[in-house]
Coordinates of C-alpha atoms and ligand atoms in Angstrom, one line a residue:
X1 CA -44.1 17.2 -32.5
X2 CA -43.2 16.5 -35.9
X3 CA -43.6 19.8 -37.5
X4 CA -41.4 21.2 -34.3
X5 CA -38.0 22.7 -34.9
X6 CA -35.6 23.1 -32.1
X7 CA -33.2 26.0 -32.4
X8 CA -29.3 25.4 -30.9
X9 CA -27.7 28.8 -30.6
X10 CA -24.2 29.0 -31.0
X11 CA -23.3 32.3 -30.4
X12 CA -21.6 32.2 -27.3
X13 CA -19.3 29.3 -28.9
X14 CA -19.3 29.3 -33.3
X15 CA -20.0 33.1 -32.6
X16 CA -17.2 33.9 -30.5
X17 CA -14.7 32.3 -32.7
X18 CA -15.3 35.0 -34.8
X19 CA -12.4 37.6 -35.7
X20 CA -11.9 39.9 -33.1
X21 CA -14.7 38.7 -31.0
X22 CA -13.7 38.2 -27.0
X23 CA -16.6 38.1 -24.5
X24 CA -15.8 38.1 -20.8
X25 CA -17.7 35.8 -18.6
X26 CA -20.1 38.6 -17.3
X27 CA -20.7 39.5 -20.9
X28 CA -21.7 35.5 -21.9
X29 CA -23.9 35.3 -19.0
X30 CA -25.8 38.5 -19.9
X31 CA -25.9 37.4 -23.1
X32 CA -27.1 33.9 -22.2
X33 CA -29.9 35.2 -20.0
X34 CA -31.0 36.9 -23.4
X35 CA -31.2 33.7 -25.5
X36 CA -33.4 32.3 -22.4
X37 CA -35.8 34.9 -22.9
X38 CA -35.6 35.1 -27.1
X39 CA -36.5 31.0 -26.1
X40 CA -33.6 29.1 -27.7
X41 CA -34.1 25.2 -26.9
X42 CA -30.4 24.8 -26.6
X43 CA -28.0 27.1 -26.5
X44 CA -23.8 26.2 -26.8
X45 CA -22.3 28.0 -24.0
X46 CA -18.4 27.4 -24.9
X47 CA -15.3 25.0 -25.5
X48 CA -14.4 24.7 -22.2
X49 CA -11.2 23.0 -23.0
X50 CA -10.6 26.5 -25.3
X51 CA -9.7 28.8 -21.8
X52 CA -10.0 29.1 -18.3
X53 CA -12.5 32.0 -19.1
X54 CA -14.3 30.2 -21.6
X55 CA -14.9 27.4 -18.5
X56 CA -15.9 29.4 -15.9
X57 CA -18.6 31.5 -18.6
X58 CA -20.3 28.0 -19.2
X59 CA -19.8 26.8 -15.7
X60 CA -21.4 30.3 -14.7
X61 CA -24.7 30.2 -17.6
X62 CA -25.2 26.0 -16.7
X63 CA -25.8 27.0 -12.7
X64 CA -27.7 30.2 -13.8
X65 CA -29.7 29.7 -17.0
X66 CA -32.3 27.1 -16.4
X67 CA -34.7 26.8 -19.3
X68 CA -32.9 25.5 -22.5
X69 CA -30.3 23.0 -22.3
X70 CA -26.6 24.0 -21.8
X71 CA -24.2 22.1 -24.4
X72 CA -20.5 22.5 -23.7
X73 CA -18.1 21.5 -27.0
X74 CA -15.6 19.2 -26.4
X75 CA -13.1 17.4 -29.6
X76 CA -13.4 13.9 -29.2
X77 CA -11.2 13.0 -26.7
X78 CA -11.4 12.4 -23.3
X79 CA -9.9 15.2 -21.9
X80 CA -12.1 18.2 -23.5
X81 CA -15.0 15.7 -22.3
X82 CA -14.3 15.7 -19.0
X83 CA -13.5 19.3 -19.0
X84 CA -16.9 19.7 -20.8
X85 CA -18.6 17.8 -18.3
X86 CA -17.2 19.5 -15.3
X87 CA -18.3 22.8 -16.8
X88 CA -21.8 21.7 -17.2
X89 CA -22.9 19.2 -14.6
X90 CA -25.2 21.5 -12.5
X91 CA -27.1 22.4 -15.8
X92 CA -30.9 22.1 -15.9
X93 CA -30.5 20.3 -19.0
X94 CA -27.0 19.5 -19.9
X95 CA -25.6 18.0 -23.4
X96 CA -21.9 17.5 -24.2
X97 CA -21.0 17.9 -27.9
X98 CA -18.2 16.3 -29.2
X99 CA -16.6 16.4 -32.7
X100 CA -14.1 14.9 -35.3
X101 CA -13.3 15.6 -39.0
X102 CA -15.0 12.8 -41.4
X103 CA -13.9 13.9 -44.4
X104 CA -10.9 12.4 -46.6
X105 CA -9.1 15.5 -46.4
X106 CA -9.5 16.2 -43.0
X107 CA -8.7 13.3 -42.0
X108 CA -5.1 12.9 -43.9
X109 CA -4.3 16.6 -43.2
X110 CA -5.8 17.8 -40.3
X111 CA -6.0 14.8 -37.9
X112 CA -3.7 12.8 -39.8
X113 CA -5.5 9.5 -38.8
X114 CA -6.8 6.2 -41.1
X115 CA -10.7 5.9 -41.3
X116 CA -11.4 3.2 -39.4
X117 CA -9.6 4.8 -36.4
X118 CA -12.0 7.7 -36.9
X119 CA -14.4 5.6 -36.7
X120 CA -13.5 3.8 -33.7
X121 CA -12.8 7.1 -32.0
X122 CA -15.9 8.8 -32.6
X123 CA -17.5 5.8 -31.4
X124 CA -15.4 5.2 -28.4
X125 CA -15.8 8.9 -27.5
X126 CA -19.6 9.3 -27.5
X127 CA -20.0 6.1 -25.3
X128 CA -17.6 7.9 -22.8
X129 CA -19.3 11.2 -22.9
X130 CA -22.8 9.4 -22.9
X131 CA -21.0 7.3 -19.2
X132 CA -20.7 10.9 -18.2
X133 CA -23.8 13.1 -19.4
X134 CA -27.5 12.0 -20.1
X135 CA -27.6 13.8 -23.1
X136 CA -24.8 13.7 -25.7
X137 CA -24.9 15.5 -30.2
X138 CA -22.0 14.2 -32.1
X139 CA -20.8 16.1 -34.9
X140 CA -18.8 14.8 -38.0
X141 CA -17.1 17.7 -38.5
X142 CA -17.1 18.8 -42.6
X143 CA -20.1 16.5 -42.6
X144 CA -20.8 17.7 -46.2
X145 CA -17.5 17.1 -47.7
X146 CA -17.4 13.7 -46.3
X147 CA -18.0 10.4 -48.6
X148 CA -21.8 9.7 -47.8
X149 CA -20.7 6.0 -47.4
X150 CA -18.1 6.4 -44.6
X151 CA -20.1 9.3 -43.3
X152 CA -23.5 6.8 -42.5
X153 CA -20.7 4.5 -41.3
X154 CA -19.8 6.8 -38.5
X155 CA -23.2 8.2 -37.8
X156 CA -24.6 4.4 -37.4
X157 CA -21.8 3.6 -35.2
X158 CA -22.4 6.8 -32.6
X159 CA -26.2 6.4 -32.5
X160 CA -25.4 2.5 -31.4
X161 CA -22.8 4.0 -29.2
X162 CA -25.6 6.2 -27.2
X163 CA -25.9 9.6 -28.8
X164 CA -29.1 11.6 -28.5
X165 CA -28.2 14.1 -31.5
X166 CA -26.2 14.0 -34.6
X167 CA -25.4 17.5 -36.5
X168 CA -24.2 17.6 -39.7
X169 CA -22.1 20.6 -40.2
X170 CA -21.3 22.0 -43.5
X171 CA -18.3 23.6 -41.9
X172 CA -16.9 25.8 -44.9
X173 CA -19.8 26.5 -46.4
X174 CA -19.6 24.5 -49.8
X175 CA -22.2 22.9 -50.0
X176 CA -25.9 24.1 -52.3
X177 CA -29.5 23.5 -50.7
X178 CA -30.0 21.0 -53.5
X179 CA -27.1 19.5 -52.5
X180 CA -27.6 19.8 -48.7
X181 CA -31.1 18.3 -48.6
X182 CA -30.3 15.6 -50.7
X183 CA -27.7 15.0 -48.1
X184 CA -29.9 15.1 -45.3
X185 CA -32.4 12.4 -46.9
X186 CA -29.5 10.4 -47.9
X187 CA -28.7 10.3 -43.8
X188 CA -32.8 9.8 -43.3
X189 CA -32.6 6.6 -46.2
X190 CA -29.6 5.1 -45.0
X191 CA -28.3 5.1 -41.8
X192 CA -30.3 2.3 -38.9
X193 CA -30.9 3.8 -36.4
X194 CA -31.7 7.4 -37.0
X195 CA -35.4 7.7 -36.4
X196 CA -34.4 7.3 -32.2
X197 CA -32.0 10.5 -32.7
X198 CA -32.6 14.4 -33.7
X199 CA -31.2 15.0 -36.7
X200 CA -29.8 18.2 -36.6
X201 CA -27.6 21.1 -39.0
X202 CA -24.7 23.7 -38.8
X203 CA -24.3 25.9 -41.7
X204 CA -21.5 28.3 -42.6
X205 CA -22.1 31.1 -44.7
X206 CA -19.0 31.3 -47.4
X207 CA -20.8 31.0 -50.3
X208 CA -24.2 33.3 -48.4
X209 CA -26.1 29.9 -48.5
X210 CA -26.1 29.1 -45.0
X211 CA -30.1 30.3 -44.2
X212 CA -31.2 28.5 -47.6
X213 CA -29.2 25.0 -46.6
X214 CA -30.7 24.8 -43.2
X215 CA -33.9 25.3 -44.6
X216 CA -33.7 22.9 -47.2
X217 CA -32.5 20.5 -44.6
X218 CA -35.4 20.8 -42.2
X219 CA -37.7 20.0 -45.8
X220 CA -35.6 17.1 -45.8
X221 CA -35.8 16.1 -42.2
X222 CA -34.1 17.9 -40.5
X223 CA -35.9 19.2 -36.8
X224 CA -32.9 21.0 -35.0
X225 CA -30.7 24.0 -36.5
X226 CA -27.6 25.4 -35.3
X227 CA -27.6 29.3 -35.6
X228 CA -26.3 32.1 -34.3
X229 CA -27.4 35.8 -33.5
X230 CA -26.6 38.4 -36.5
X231 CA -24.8 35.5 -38.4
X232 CA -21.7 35.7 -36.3
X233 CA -19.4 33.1 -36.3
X234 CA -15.9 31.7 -38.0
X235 CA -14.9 33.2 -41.4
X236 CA -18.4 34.8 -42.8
X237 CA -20.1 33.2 -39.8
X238 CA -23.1 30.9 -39.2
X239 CA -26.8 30.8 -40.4
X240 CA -28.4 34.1 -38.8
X241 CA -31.0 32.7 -36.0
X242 CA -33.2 35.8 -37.1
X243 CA -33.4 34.9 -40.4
X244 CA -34.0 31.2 -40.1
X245 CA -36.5 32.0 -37.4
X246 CA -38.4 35.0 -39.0
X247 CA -38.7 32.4 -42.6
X248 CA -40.1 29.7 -41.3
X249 CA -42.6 32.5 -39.4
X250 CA -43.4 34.6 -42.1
X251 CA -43.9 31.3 -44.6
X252 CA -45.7 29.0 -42.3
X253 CA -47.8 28.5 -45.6
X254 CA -45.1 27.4 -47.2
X255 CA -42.8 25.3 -44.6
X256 CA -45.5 24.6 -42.0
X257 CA -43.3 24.3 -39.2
X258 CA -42.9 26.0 -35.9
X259 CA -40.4 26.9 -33.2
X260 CA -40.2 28.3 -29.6
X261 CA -38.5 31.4 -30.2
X262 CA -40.3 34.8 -28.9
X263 CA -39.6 37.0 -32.0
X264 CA -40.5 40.0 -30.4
X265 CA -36.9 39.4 -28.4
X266 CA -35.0 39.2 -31.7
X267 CA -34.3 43.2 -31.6
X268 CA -33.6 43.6 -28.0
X269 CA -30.8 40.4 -28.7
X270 CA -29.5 41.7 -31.8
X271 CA -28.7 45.0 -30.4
X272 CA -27.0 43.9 -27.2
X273 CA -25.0 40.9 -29.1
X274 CA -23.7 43.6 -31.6
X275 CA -23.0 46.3 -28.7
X276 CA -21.1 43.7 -26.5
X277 CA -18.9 41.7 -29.5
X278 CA -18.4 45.9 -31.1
X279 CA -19.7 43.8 -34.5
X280 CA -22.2 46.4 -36.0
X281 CA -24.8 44.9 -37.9
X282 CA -25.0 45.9 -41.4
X283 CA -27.5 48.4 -42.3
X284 CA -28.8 46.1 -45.4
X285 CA -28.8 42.7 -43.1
X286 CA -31.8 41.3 -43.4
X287 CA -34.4 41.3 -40.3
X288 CA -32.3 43.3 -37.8
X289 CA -30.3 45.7 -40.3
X290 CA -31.4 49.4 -39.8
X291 CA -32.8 49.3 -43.1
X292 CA -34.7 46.6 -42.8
X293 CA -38.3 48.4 -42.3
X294 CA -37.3 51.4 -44.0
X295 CA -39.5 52.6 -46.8
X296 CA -37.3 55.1 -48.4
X297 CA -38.8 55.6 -52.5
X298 CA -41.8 57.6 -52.7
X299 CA -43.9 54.9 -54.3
X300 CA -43.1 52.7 -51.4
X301 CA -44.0 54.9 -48.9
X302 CA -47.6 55.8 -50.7
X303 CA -48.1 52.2 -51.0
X304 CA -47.3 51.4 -47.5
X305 CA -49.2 54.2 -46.2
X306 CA -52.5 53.1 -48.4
X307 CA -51.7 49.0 -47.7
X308 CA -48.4 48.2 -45.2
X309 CA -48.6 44.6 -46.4
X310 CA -48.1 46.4 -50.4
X311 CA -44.3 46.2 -49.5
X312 CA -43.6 44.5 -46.1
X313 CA -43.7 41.1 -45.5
X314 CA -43.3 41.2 -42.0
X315 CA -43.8 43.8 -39.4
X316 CA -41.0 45.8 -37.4
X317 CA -43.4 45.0 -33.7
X318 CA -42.8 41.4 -34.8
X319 CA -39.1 41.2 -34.0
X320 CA -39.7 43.6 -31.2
X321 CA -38.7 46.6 -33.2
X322 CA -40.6 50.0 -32.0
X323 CA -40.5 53.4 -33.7
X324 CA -38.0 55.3 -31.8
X325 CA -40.3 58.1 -29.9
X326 CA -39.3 61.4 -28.6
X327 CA -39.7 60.4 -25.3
X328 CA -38.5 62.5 -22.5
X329 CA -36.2 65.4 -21.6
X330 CA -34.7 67.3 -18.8
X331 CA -38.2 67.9 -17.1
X332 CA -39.0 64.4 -16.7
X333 CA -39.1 62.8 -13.2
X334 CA -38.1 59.9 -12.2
X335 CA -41.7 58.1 -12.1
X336 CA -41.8 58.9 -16.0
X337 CA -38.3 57.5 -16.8
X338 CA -39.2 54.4 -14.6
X339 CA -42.9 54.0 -16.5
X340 CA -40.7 54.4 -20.0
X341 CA -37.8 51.9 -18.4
X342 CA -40.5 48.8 -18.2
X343 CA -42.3 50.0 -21.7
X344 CA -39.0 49.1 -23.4
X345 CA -38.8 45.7 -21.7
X346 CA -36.1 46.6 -18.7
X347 CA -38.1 44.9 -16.5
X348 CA -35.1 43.3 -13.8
X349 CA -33.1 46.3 -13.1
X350 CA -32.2 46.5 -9.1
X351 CA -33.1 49.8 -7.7
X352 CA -28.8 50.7 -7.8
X353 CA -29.2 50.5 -11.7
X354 CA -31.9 52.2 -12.0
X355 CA -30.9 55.1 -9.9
X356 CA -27.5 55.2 -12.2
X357 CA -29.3 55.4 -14.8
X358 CA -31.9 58.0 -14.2
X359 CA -28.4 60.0 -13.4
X360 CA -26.8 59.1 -16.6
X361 CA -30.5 60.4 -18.0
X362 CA -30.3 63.5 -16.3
X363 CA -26.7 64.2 -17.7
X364 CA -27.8 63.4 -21.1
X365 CA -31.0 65.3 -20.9
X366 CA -29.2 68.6 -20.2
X367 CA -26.9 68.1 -22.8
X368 CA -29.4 66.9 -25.4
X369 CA -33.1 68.3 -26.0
X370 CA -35.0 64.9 -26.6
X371 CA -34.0 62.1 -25.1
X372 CA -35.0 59.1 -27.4
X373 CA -35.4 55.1 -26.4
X374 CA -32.5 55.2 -28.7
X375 CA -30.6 56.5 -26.2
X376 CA -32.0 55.1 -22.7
X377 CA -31.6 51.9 -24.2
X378 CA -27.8 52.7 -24.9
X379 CA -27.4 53.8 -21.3
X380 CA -29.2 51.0 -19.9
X381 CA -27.0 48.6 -21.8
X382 CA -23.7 50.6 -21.0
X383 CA -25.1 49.5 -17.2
X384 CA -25.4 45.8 -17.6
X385 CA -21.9 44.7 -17.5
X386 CA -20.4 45.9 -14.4
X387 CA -16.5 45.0 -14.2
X388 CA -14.6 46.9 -11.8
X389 CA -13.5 50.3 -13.0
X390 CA -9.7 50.7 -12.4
X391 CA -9.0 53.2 -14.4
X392 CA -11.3 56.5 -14.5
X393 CA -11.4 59.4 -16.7
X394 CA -11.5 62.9 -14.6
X395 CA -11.2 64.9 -17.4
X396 CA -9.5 65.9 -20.4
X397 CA -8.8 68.6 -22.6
X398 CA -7.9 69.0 -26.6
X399 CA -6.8 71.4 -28.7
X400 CA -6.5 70.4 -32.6
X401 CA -7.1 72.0 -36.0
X402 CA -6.1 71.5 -39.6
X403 CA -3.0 73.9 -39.3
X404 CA -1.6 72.2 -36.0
X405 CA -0.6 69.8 -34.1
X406 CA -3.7 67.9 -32.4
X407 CA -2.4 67.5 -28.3
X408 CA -4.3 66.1 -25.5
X409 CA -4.3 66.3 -21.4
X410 CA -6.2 63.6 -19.5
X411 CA -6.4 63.3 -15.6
X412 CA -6.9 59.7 -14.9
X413 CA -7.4 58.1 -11.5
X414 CA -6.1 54.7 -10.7
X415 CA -7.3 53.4 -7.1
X416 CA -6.9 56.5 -5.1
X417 CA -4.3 57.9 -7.4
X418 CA -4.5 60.5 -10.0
X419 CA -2.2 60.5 -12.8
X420 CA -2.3 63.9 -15.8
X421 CA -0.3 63.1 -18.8
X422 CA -0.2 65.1 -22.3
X423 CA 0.3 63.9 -25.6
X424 CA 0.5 64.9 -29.0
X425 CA -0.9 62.9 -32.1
X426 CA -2.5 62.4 -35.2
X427 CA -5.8 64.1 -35.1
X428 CA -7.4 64.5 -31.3
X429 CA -8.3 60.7 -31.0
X430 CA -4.9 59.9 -31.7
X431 CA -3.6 62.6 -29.0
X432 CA -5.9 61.5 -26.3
X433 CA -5.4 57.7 -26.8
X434 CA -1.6 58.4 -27.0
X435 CA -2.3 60.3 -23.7
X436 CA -4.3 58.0 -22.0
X437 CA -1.6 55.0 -22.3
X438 CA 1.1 57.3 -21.1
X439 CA -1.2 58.1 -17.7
X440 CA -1.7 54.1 -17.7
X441 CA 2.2 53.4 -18.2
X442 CA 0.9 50.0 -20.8
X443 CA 1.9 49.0 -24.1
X444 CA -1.3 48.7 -25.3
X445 CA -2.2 47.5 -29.5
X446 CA -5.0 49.3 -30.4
X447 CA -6.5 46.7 -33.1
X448 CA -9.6 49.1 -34.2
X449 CA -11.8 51.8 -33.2
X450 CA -15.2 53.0 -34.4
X451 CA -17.7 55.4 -33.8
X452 CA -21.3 56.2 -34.5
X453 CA -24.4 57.9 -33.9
X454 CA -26.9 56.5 -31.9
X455 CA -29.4 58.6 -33.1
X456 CA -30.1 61.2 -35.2
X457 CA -29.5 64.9 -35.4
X458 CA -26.8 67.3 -34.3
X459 CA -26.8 66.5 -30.3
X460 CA -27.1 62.4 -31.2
X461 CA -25.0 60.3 -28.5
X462 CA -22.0 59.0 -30.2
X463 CA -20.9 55.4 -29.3
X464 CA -17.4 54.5 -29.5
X465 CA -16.3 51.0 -30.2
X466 CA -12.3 50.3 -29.6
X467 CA -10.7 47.0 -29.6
X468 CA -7.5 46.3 -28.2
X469 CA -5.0 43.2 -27.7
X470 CA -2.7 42.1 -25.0
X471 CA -0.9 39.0 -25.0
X472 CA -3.1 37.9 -27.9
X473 CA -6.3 38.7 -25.9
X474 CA -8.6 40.9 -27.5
X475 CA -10.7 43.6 -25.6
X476 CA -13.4 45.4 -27.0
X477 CA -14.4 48.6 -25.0
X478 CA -17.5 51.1 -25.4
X479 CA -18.1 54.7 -24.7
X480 CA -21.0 56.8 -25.5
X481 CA -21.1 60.7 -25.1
X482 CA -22.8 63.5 -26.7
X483 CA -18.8 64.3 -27.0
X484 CA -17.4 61.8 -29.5
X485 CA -13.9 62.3 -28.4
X486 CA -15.0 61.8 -25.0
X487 CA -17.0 58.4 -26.4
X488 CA -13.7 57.3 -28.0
X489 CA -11.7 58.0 -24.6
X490 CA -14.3 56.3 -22.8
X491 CA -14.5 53.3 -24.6
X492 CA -10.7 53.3 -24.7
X493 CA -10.8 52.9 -21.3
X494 CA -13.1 50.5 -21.2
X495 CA -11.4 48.0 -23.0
X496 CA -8.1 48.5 -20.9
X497 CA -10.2 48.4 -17.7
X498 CA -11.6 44.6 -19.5
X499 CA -7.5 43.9 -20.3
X500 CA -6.7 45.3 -16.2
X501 CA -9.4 42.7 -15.3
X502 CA -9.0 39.9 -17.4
X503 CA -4.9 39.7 -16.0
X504 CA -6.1 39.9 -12.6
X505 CA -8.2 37.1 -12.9
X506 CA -5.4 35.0 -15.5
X507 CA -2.3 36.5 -13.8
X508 CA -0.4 33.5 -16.1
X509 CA -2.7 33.9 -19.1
X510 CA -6.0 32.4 -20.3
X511 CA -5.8 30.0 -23.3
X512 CA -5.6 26.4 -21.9
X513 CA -6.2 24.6 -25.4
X514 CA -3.0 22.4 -27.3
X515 CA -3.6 20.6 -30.8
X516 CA -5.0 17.4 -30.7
Ligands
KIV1 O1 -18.4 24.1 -38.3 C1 -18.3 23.1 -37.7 O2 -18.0 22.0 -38.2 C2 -18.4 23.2 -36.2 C3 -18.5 21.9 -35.5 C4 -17.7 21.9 -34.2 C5 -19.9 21.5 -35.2 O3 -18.5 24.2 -35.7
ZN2 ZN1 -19.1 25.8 -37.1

């Protein structure tokens, strides 16, 4: 369909590069299973060649996710291709992507290689990864910095060389949308060949243009995006899906154009992309920020309570977003926490998670009056990633003040064995973390921790977010508790537990990847 645009989601690959951003493979394939239901077309499930974890996450989403097609990245060479391939052969749908830098300086600095054997290579590359893979997208990497000349060179040669799709990246985020389009058409005028191929587009956000170029590239021609959830991605990230998705939605008189994505999901994904990276969404971001639908002057609120549509565009239901209800507290039974459970979507929980979870309910309703979706949609998605828990938190005590010195006991069992260990600090989170690595016996690097309220009011679950490297591995842990200091410990633990299993799995380390 001409007015059709597909939407490649990158999170899992572009989004994962970001700073401080490590997903283990459970965590991808949860996450994947999301993006099937949000109704991505494509989604890029890793760089194989980038870890032995990053292979086995897309091995693991191309047997299990079905719908959309699986695309594995691979640099144009034929070793990342093959290791592409192997991760994705049992796809539904497989595509391998493969890459190399077309612009001048790129080219001298980066790959330190002439032109023409750029050329030749890209060439020679997408005919081998086309031998192995019916579908294959090429990407001239720093497409828009690239002379337009040598750029329709390249694109001419991999479309007679067999590939399906050719992105055009503007990969540091220089480029304008007047700029961009007229980029796009110049592709569309000038290169033979390129009505038989998808003309696709990967923005980056440096410059906060990266929703406004892909759009002005699909009014140029353009009929797949690249995108990611919240924006994530390398440096200031990627074009946000949400964003992309929710304009072409909300100005179908203007664009005309339509895509497969559920919006009602974009919440739901939003929410458990930023709880499983730790990257909170920024109350201002647009679509999925918590400010978003909130009417807070008084001549707002009049007007939307005479007319919504006098100051919202777009509704909250449309992305999924319901007002957060006082739902149930400690006298509800488990019928009524099961009913609320499949309102709010959780619709695939085994009968194990949901009896956790109506326990973890129980312990938060007698500790907290109303119990808000808020919150049973924290707990749910504190369930969803089960990795083994090594190390357990028994209990732990504190005693701080601003006159003295803040000092913590924990009781921690590891496997049968319990281990109590005190330690002074800086404030109580710095006394119980101190603790908890002295129980452990690790040299641990805490790299950040956060917390925040779930909800609102007095008795609101905190949720704490701590991230942690090893060996240049980052871990990001979370924790909720009515208690923040017991949220911080929690999540503390989490991460190391994520570290504990991460070396079990990689005894000699992870990262497989050597310059090209
Ligand atoms: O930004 C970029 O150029 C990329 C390519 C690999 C498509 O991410
Ligand atoms: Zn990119």
């Amino acid at each position: 369909m001409a007015n059709q645009i597909a939407i490649f989601d990158t999170t899992l690959r572009d989004g994962e590069q970001s700073p401080g951003i490590s997903l283990n493979m459970h965590e991808k394939l949860e996450i994947a299973k999301q993006l099937e239901k949000l109704g991505v077309d494509a989604m890029e499930a890793g760089f194989p060649i980038s870890s032995k974890g990053d292979f086995e996450g897309v091995r693991a989403i191309a047997q299990q996710v079905r719908k959309p097609i699986i695309t594995a990245l691979a640099r144009a060479v034929p070793k990342d291709i093959d290791r592409a391939w192997e991760a994705i052969q049992e796809a539904a749908k497989p595509r391998i992507h493969t890459f190399i830098a077309t612009s001048d300086i790129h080219m001298k600095y980066k790959l330190r290689m002439e032109p023409e054997e750029v050329l030749k290579r890209a060439a020679d590359m997408v005919a081998y990864a086309k031998s192995l893979c019916p579908q294959v997208e090429f990407s001239p990497e720093d497409g828009s910095r690239s002379r337009p000349e040598f750029l329709y060179q390249v694109l001419e040669a991999v479309i007679r060389a067999g590939a399906d799709v050719l992105n055009i990246p503007d990969t540091v985020g220089y480029s304008t949308p007047e700029e961009f389009g007229a980029l796009i058409r110049g592709i569309q005028k000038n290169v033979k060949g390129i009505d038989n191929v998808v003309l696709s587009v990967h923005c980056h956000n440096d410059l906060g243009l990266a929703v406004a170029n892909s759009l002005a590239a699909i009014e140029n021609g353009a009929r797949q995006v690249e995108c990611t959830i919240n924006g994530l991605g390398e440096r200031a990230g990627n074009a946000a899906l949400e964003e992309l998705v929710m304009a072409l939605r909300t100005r179908k008189d203007f664009y005309d154009f339509n895509t497969n994505i559920e919006t009602e999901q974009i919440y739901r994904t939003s929410s458990l992309i930023s709880s499983l990276t730790g990257v909170h969404v920024q109350p201002n971001k647009a679509i999925v920020g918590a400010n978003a639908f909130a009417h807070e002057s008084g001549i707002h609120q009049h007007g939307i309570m005479t007319n919504r549509e006098t100051y919202e565009i777009m509704t909250p239901e449309s992305i999924g977003l319901k007002k957060s209800q006082m739902v149930l507290g400690k006298h509800s039974g488990r019928h009524a926490f099961e009913e609320r459970l499949q309102e709010l979507g959780f619709h695939q929980l085994s009968v194990e998670e949901i009896n956790e979870a109506f326990q973890k309910f129980k312990d938060l309703a007698d500790k907290k009056k109303y119990v808000m979706d808020s919150d049973i949609e924290a707990l749910i998605s504190s369930e969803l990633i089960q990795i083994p828990e090594t190390l357990q938190l028994d209990y732990f005590h504190i005693t701080s003040g601003n006159s003295l010195i803040s000092t913590s006991t924990v009781r921690i069992s590891r496997e049968g064995q319990v281990v109590e260990e005190a330690a002074c600090g800086d404030g109580p989170i710095d006394a119980i973390f101190h603790a908890v690595e002295r129980a452990t016996g690790l040299e641990i690097t805490l790299k950040d921790y956060r917390i925040r309220a779930i909800t609102s009011g007095k008795d609101a679950l905190g949720e704490g977010t701590v991230t942690i490297e090893k060996n240049k591995r980052i871990y990001v842990g979370r924790g909720i508790s009515t208690d923040i200091i017991e949220a911080s410990a929690k999540a503390y633990i989490n991460a190391i537990n994520k570290m504990l299993y991460d070396m079990k799995e990689y005894p000699n380390g992870d990262a497989t990847i050597e310059a090209m």
